[in-house]
Short mmCIF file of C-alpha atoms and ligand atoms in Angstrom, two decimals:
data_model
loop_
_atom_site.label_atom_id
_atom_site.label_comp_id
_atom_site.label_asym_id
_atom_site.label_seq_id
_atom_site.Cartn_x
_atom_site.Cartn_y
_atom_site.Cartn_z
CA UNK O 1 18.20 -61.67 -188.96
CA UNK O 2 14.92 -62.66 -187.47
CA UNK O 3 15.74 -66.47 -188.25
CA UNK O 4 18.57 -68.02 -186.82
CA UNK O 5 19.47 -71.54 -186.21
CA UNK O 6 21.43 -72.43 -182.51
CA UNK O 7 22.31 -75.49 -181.15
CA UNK O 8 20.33 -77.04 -183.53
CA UNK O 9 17.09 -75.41 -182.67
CA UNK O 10 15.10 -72.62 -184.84
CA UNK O 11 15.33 -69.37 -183.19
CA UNK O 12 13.03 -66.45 -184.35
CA UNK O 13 13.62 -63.01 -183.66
CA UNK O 14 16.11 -64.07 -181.12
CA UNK O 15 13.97 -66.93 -179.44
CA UNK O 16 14.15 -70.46 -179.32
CA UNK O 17 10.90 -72.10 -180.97
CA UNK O 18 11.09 -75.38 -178.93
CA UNK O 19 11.51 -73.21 -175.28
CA UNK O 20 8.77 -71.59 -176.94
CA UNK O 21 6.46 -74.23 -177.62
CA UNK O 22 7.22 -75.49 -174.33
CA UNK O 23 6.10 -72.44 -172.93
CA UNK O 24 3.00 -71.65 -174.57
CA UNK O 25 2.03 -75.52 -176.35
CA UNK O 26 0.86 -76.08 -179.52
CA UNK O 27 -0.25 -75.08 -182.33
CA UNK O 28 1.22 -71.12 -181.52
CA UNK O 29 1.68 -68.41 -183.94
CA UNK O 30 5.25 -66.60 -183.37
CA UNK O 31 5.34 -62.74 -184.95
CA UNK O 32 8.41 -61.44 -184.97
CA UNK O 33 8.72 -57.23 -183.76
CA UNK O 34 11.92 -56.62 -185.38
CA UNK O 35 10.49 -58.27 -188.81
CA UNK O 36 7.36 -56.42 -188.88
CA UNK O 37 9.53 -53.13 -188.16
CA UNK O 38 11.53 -53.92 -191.07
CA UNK O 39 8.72 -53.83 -193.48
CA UNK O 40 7.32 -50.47 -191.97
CA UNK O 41 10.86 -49.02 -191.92
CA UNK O 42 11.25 -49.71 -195.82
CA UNK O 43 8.16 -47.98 -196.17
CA UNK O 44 8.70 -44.73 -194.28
CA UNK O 45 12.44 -45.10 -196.01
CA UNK O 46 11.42 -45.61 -199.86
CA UNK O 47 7.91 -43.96 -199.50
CA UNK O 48 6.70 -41.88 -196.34
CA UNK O 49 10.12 -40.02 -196.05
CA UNK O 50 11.17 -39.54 -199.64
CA UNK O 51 7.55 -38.50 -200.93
CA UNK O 52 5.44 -35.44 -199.51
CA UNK O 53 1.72 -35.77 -199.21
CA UNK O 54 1.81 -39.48 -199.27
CA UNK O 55 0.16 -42.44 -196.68
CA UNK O 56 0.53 -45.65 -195.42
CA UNK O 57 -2.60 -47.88 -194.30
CA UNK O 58 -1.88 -50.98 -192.28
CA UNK O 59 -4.61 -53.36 -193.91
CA UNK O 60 -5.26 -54.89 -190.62
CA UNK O 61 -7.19 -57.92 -192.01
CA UNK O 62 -3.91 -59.68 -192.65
CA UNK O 63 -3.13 -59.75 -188.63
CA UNK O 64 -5.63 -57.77 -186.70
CA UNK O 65 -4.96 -57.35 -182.97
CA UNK O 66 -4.74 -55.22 -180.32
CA UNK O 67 -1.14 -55.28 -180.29
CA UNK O 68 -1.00 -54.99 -183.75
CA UNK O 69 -3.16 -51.86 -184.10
CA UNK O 70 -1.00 -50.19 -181.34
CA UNK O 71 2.13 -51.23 -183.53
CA UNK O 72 1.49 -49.78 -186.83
CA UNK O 73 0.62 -46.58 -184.74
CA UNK O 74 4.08 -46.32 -183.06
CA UNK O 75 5.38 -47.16 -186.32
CA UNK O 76 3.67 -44.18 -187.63
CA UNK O 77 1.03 -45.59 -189.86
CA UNK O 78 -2.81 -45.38 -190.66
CA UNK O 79 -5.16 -48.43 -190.56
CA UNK O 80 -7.49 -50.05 -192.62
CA UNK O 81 -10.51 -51.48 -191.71
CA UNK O 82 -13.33 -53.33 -192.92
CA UNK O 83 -15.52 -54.25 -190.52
CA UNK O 84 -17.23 -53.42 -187.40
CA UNK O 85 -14.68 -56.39 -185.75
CA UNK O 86 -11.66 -54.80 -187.27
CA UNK O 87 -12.88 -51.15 -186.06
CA UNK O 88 -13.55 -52.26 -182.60
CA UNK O 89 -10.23 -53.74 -181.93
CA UNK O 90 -8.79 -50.52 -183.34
CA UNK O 91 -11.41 -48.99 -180.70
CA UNK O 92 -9.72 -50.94 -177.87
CA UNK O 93 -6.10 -49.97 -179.19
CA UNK O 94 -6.99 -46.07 -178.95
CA UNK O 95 -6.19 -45.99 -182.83
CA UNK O 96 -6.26 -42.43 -183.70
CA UNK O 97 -9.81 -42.44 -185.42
CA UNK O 98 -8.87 -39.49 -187.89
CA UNK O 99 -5.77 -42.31 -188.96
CA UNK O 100 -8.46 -44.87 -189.83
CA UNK O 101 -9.80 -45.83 -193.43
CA UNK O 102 -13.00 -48.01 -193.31
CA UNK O 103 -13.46 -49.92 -196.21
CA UNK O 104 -15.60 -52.92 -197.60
CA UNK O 105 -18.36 -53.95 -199.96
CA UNK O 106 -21.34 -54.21 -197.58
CA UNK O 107 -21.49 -51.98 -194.60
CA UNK O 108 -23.57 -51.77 -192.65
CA UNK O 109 -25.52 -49.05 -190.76
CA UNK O 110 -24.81 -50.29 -187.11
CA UNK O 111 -21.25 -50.30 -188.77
CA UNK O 112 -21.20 -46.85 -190.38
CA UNK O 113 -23.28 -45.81 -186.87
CA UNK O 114 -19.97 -46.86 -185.35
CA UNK O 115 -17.04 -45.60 -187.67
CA UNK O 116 -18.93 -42.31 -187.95
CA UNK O 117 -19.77 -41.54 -183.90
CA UNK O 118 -15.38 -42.43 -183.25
CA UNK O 119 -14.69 -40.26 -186.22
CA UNK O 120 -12.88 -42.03 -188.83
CA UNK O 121 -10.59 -40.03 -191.03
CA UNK O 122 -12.01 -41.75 -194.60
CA UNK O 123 -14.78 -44.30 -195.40
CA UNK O 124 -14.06 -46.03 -198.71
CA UNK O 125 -17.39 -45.87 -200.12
CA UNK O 126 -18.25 -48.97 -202.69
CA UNK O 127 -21.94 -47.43 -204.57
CA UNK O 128 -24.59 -45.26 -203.98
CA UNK O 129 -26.72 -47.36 -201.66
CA UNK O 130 -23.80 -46.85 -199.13
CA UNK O 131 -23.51 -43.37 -199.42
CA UNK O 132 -27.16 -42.89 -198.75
CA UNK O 133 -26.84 -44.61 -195.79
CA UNK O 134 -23.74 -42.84 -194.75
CA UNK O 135 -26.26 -39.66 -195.15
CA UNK O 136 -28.68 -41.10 -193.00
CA UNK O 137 -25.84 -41.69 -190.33
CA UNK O 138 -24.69 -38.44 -190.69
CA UNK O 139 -27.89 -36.85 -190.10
CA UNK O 140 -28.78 -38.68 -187.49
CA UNK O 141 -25.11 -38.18 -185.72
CA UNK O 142 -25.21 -34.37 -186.75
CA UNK O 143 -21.58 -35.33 -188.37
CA UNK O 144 -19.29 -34.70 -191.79
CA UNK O 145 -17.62 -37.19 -193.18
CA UNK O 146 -14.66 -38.08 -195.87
CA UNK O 147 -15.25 -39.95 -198.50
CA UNK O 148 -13.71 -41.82 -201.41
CA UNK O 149 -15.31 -43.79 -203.91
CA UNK O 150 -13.60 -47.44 -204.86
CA UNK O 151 -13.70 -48.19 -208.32
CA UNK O 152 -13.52 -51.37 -210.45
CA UNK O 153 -10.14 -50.52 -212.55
CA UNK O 154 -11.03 -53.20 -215.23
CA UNK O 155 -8.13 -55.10 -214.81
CA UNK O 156 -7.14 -58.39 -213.93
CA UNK O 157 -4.89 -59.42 -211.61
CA UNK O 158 -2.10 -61.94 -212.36
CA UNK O 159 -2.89 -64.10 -209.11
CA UNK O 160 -4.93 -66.69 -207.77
CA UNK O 161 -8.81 -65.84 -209.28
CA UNK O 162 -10.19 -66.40 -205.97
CA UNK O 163 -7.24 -62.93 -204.89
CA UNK O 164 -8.22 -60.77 -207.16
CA UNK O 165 -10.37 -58.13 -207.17
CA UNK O 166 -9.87 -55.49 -209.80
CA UNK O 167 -11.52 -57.31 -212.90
CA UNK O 168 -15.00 -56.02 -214.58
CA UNK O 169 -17.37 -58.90 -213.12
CA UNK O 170 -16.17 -57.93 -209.21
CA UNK O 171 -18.28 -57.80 -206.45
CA UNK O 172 -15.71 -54.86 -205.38
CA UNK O 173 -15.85 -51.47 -206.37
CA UNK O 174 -18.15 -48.86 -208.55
CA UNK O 175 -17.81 -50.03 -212.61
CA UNK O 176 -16.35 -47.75 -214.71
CA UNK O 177 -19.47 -47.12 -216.78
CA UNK O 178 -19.98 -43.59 -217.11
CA UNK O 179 -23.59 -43.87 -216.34
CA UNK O 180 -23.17 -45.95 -213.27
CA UNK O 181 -20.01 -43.79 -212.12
CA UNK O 182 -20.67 -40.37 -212.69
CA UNK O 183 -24.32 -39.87 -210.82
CA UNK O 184 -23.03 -41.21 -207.98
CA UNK O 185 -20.09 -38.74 -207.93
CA UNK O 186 -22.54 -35.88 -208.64
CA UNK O 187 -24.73 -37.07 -205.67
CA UNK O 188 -20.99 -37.20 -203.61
CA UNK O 189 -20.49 -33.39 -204.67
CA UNK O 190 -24.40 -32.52 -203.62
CA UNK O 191 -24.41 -34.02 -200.57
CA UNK O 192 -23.52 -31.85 -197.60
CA UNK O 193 -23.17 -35.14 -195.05
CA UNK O 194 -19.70 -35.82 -197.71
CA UNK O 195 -16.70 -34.54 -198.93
CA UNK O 196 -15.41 -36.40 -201.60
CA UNK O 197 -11.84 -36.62 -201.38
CA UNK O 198 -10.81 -39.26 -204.12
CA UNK O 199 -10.77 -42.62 -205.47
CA UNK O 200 -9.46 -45.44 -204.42
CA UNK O 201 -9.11 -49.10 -206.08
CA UNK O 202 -7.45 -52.59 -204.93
CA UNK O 203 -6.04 -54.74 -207.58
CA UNK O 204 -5.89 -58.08 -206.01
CA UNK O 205 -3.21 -59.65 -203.67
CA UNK O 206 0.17 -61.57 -203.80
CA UNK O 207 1.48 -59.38 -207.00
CA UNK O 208 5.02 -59.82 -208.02
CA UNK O 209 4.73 -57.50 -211.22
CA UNK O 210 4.34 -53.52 -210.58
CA UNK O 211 2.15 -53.56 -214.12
CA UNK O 212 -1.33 -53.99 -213.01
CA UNK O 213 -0.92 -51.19 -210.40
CA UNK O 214 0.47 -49.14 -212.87
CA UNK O 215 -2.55 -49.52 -215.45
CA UNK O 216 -4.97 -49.27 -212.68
CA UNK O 217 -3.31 -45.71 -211.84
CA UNK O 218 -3.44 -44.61 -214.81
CA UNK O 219 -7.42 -45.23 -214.93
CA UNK O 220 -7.77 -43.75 -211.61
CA UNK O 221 -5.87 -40.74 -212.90
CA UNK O 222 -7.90 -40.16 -215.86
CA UNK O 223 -10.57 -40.07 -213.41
CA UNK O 224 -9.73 -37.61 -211.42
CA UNK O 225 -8.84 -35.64 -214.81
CA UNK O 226 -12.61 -36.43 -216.17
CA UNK O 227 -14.18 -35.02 -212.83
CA UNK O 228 -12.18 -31.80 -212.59
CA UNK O 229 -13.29 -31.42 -216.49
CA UNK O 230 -16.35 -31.96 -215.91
CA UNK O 231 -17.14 -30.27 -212.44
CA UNK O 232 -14.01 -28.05 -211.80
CA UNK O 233 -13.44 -29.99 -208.77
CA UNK O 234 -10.05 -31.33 -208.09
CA UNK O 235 -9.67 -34.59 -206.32
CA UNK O 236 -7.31 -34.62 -203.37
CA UNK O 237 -6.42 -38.05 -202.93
CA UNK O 238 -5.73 -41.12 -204.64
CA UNK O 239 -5.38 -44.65 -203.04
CA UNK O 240 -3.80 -47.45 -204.91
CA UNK O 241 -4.29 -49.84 -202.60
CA UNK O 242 -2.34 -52.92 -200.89
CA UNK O 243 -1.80 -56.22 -203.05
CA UNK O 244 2.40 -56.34 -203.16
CA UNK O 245 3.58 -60.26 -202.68
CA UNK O 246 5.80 -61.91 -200.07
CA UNK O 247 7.85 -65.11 -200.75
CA UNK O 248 6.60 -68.42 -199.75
CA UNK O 249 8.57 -70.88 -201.14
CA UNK O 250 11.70 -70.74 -203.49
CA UNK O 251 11.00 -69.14 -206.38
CA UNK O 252 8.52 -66.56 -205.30
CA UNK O 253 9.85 -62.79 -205.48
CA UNK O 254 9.22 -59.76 -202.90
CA UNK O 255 10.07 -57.33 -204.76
CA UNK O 256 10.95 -54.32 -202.44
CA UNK O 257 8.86 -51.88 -202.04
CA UNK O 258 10.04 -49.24 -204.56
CA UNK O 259 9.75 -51.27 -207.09
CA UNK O 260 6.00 -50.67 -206.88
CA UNK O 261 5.93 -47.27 -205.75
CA UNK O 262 8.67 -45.80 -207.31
CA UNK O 263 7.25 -46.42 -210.55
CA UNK O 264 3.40 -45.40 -209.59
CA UNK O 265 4.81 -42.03 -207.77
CA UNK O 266 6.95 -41.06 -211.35
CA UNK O 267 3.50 -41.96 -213.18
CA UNK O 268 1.32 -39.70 -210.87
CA UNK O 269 3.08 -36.92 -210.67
CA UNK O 270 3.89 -37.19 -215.03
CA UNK O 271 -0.08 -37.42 -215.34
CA UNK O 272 -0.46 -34.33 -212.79
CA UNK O 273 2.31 -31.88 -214.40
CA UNK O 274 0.89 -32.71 -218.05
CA UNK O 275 -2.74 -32.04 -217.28
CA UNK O 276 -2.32 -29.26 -214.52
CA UNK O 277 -3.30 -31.49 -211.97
CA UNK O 278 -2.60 -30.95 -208.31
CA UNK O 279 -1.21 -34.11 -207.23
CA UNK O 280 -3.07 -35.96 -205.15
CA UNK O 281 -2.20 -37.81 -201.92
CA UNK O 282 -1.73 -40.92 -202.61
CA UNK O 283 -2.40 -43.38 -199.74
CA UNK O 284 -1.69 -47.56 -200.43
CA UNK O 285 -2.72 -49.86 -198.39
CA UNK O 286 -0.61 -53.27 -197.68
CA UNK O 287 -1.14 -55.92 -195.26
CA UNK O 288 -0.05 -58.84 -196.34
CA UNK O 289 3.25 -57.93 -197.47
CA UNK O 290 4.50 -56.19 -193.53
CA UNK O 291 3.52 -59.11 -191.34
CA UNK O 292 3.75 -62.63 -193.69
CA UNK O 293 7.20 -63.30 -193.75
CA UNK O 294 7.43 -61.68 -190.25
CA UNK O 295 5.27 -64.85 -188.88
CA UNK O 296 5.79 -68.47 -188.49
CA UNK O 297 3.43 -71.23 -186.75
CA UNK O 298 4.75 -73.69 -184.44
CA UNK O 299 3.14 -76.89 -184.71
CA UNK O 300 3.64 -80.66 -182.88
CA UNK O 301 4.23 -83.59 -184.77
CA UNK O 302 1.71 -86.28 -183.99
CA UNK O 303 0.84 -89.68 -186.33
CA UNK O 304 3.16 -90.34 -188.57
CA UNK O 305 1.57 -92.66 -191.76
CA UNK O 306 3.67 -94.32 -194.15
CA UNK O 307 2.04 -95.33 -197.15
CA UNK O 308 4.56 -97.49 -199.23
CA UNK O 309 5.39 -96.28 -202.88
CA UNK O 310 3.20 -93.06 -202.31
CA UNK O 311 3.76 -90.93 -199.67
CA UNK O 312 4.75 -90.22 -195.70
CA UNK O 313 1.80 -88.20 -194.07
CA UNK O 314 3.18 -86.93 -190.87
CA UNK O 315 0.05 -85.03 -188.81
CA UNK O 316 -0.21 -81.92 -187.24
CA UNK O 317 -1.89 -80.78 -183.91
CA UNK O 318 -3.76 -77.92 -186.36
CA UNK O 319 -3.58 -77.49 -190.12
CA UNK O 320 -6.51 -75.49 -192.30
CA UNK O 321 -7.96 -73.94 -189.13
CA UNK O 322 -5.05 -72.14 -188.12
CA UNK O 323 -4.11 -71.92 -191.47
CA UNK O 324 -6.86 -72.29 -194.51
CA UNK O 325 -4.45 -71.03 -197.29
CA UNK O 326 -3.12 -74.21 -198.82
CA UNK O 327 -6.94 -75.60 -199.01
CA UNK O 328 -8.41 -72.19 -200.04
CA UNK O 329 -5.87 -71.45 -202.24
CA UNK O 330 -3.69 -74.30 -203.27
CA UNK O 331 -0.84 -71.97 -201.23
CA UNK O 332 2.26 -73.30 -201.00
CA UNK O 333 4.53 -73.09 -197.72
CA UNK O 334 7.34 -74.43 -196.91
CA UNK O 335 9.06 -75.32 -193.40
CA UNK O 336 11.40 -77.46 -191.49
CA UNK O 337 12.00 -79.44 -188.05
CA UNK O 338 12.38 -76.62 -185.68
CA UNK O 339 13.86 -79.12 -183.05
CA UNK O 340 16.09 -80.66 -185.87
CA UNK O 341 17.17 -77.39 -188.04
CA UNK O 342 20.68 -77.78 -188.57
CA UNK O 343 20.13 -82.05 -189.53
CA UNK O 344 20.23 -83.02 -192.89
CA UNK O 345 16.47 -83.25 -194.84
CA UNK O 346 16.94 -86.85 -195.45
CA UNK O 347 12.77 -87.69 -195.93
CA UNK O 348 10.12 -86.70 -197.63
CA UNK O 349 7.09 -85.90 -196.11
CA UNK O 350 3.24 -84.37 -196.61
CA UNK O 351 2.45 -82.21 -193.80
CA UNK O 352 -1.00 -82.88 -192.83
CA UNK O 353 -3.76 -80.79 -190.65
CA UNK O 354 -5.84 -82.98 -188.14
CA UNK O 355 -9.11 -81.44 -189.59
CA UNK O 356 -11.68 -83.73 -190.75
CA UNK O 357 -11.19 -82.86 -194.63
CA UNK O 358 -8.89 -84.28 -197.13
CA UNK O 359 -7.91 -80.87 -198.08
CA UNK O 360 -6.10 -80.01 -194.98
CA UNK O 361 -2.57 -80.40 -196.00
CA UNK O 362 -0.14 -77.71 -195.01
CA UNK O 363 2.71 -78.75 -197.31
CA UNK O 364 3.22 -81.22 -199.95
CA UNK O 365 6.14 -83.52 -199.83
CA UNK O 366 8.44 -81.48 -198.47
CA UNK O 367 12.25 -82.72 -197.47
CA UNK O 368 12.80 -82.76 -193.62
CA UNK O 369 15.08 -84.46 -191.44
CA UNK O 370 14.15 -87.51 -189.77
CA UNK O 371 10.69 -86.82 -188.17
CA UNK O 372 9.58 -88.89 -184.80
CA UNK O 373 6.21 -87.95 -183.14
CA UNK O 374 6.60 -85.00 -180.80
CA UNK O 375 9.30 -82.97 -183.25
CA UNK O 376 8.34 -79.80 -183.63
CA UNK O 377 7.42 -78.36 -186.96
CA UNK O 378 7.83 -75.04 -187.80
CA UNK O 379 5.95 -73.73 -191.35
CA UNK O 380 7.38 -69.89 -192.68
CA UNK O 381 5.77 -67.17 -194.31
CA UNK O 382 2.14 -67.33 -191.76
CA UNK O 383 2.16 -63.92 -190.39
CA UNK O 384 -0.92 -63.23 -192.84
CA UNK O 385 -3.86 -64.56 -193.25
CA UNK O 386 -3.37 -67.14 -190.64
CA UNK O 387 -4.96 -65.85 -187.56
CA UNK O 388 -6.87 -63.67 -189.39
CA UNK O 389 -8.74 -66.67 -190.72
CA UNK O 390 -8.49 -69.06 -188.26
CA UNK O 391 -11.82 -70.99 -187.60
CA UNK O 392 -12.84 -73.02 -184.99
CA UNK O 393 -13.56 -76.05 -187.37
CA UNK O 394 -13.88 -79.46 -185.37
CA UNK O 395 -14.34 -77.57 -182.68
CA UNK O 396 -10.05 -76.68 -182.09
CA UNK O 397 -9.79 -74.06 -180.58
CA UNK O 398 -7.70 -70.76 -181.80
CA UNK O 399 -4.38 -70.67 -180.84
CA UNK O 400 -2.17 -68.07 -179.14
CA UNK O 401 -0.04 -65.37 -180.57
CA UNK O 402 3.28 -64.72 -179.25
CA UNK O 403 5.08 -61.35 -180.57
CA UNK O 404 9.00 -62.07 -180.42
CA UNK O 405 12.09 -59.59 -180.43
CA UNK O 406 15.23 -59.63 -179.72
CA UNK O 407 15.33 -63.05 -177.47
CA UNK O 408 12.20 -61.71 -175.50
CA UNK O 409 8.72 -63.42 -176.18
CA UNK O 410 5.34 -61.85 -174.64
CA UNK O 411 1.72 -63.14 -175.36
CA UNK O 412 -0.32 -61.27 -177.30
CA UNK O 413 -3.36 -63.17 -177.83
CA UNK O 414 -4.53 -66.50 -175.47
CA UNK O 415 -4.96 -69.61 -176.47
CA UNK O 416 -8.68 -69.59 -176.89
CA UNK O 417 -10.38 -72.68 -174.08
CA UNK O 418 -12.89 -75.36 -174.76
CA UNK O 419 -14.61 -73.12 -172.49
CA UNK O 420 -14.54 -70.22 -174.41
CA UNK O 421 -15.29 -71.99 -177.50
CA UNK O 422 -18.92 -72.71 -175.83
CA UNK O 423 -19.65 -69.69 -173.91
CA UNK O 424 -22.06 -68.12 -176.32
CA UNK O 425 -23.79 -71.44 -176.95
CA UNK O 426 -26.89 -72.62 -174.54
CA UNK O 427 -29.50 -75.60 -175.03
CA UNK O 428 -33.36 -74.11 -175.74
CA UNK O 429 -35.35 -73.19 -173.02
CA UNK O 430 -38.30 -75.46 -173.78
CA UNK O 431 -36.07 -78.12 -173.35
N1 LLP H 501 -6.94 -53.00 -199.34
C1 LLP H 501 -8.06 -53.65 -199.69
C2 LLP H 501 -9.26 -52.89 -200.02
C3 LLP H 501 -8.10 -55.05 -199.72
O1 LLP H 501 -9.21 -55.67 -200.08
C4 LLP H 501 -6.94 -55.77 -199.35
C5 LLP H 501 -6.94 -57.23 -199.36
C6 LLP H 501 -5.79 -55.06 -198.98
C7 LLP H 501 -5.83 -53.67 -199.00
C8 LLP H 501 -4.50 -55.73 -198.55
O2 LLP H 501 -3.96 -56.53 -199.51
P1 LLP H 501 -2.53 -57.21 -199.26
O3 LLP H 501 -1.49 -56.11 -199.22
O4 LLP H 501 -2.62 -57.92 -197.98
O5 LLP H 501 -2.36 -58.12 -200.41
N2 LLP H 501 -7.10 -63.98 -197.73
C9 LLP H 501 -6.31 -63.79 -198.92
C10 LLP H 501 -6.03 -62.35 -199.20
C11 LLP H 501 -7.27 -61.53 -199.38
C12 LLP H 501 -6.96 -60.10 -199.53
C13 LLP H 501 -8.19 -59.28 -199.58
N3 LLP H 501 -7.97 -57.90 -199.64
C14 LLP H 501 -5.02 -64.59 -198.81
O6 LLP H 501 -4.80 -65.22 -197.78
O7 LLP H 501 -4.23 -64.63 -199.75
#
């Protein structure tokens, strides 16, 4: 169990959060090991190990670290990146470069320049302006490359709009439209900089319902049927992409992941012995749902506002810039009195940030136990999407990352100075 509760104090992954926050202040981000190995365990046991010819891509913009990136490799997965940021830290972590996808909508050459020169095993390549450029690099590097094409599947997402990515009017993705598609896979099969191994789509994020990947593999399977028709070239590989939902609060279901894959590996391989297909690898691509629930952010309770007949607003030292979710997304979290976990939730209170933006609420009247100024508060399900979007809004600084297991804590990323936050920044010379 990565959360237990001793002496009534919140321990995670064997560590007590208030010895914690002692240690390393507030606001700190706590990852648990042994709950991000859980997640990659279920994958190698319901996926990597009972499938052949099948892959796993960390998408590394839910947590992306150097820690992290040396992680997912000793837990025997591939990475996905999507930007020259992500590929560098990858860089730093002497991430196998033939392990490494490189996606994203707008690439650019300095970034391809990059990706190409370590030798990444696929780019996921989003239209034809790309792949030109990828040409370009490849000249100019005297290198090959893999390819796969990300389409636009056509199908919405049952998530938050702003989450999903799948639909027709997408900035992600090639359309279906035969005349937009197919030229650009004909100029794929010309090119000798390429080899175009497959498609690849990503649905949207947060799903709780295996449906939409299912239709969308279907589309990407006719596909790959309509090319070999057409060209009497067989795809090789197939990526479905990442998207599969955590819980947050009560109510919310993470579904294991079988129930996904199980499902989309019976459908593949149907499609492929019907229509004398070989099957594909088929690579997915989740971030969100190894490190969220892993994650929880420590955070000290400051003023404490009672407004009479409408609510308690008890403040946080951070709030949307250590955590943007709940203002980005209306996301819901939930949490408790890490100092107090074992005392009866006797109050109700809204959890709010100390940005400068009405917005910033981290979670809406919640029931804790009696709160004071100084208790600390401990919010669940922030291992995504957290750091990974953290901002430096009002000027607060980024805070640290501790990785927890088994009772031991280590620091994986500082807590980022005032100093720091201004060393790029200078006054004009002609000043
Ligand atoms: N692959 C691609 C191409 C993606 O665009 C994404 C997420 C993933 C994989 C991983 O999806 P996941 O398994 O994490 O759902 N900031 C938002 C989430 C944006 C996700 C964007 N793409 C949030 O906090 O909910």
């Amino acid at each position: 169990m990565v959360k237990t509760i001793k002496n009534g104090h919140l321990y995670w992954d064997g560590c007590d959060t208030v010895a914690l926050a002692e240690k390393y202040g507030t606001p700190l981000y706590v990852m648990s090991e042994n709950g991000i190995l859980a997640r990659t365990q279920e994958l190698h046991r319901d996926f990597l190990d009972k499938y052949d010819n099948v892959r796993v891509a960390y998408a590394s913009k839910a947590f992306c670290t150097l820690a992290m990136c040396k992680l997912m490799e000793k837990a025997g997965l591939a990475l996905d990146v999507v930007s020259g940021g992500e590929l560098y830290t990858a860089i730093q972590a002497d991430f196998p470069p033939e392990h490494i996808e490189f996606n994203g909508n707008n690439k650019s050459r300095e970034e391809l320049v990059m990706a190409i020169d370590y030798g990444v095993g696929r780019i996921i390549v989003d239209g034809l302006q790309e792949l030109a450029l990828i040409e370009a690099v490849c000249a100019e590097l005297g290198k090959r490359t893999q390819i796969l094409f990300r389409i636009t599947p056509e199908i919405k997402a049952d998530t938050h709009d702003f989450i999903s990515t799948g639909q027709k009017d997408s900035k992600f993705g090639i359309p279906l439209n035969p005349e937009i598609l197919f030229p650009q896979i004909e100029a794929a099969l010309a090119s000798e900089a390429v080899d175009l191994l497959g498609f690849h789509f990503h649905i949207g994020s947060q799903l709780a319902d295996n449906s939409t990947h299912l239709a969308a593999a279907k589309v990407a399977l006719h596909l790959a049927l309509e090319v070999k028709k057409r060209y009497a070239y067989e795809l090789r590989e197939l990526n479905y992409g990442g998207g599969f939902g955590v819980e947050y609060v009560e109510g919310d279901v993470r579904q294991p992941y079988r129930y996904f894959l199980d499902p989309l590996m019976a459908l593949t391989e149907a499609f492929c012995d019907e229509h004398q297909l070989t099957r594909p690898t088929i690579v997915i691509e989740p971030g969100r749902s190894i490190v969220a629930e892993a994650g929880i952010t420590l955070h000290t309770i400051g003023s404490i506002k009672e407004l009479p007949t409408i609510r308690t607003y008890a403040s946080i030292d951070g709030g949307m810039t250590d955590n943007i979710r709940p203002g980005l997304y209306q996301a819901a979290y939930t949490g408790l009195v890490a100092n107090k976990a074992d005392s009866a939730t006797t109050q109700v209170v809204t959890i709010s940030g100390k940005a400068c933006e009405s917005t910033d609420i981290l979670v809406k009247d919640l029931a804790v136990a009696p709160l004071a100024a100084g208790d600390l508060f401990a919010t669940f399900t922030t291992g995504a999407y957290g750091y990974s979007m953290a901002s430096n809004y009002n000027k607060l600084p980024i805070p640290a990352v501790v990785l927890v297991k088994d009772g031991k804590d280590q620091l994986i990323v500082k807590r980022q100075s005032y100093e720091q936050m201004l060393q790029n920044e200078c006054l004009p010379e002609r000043w």
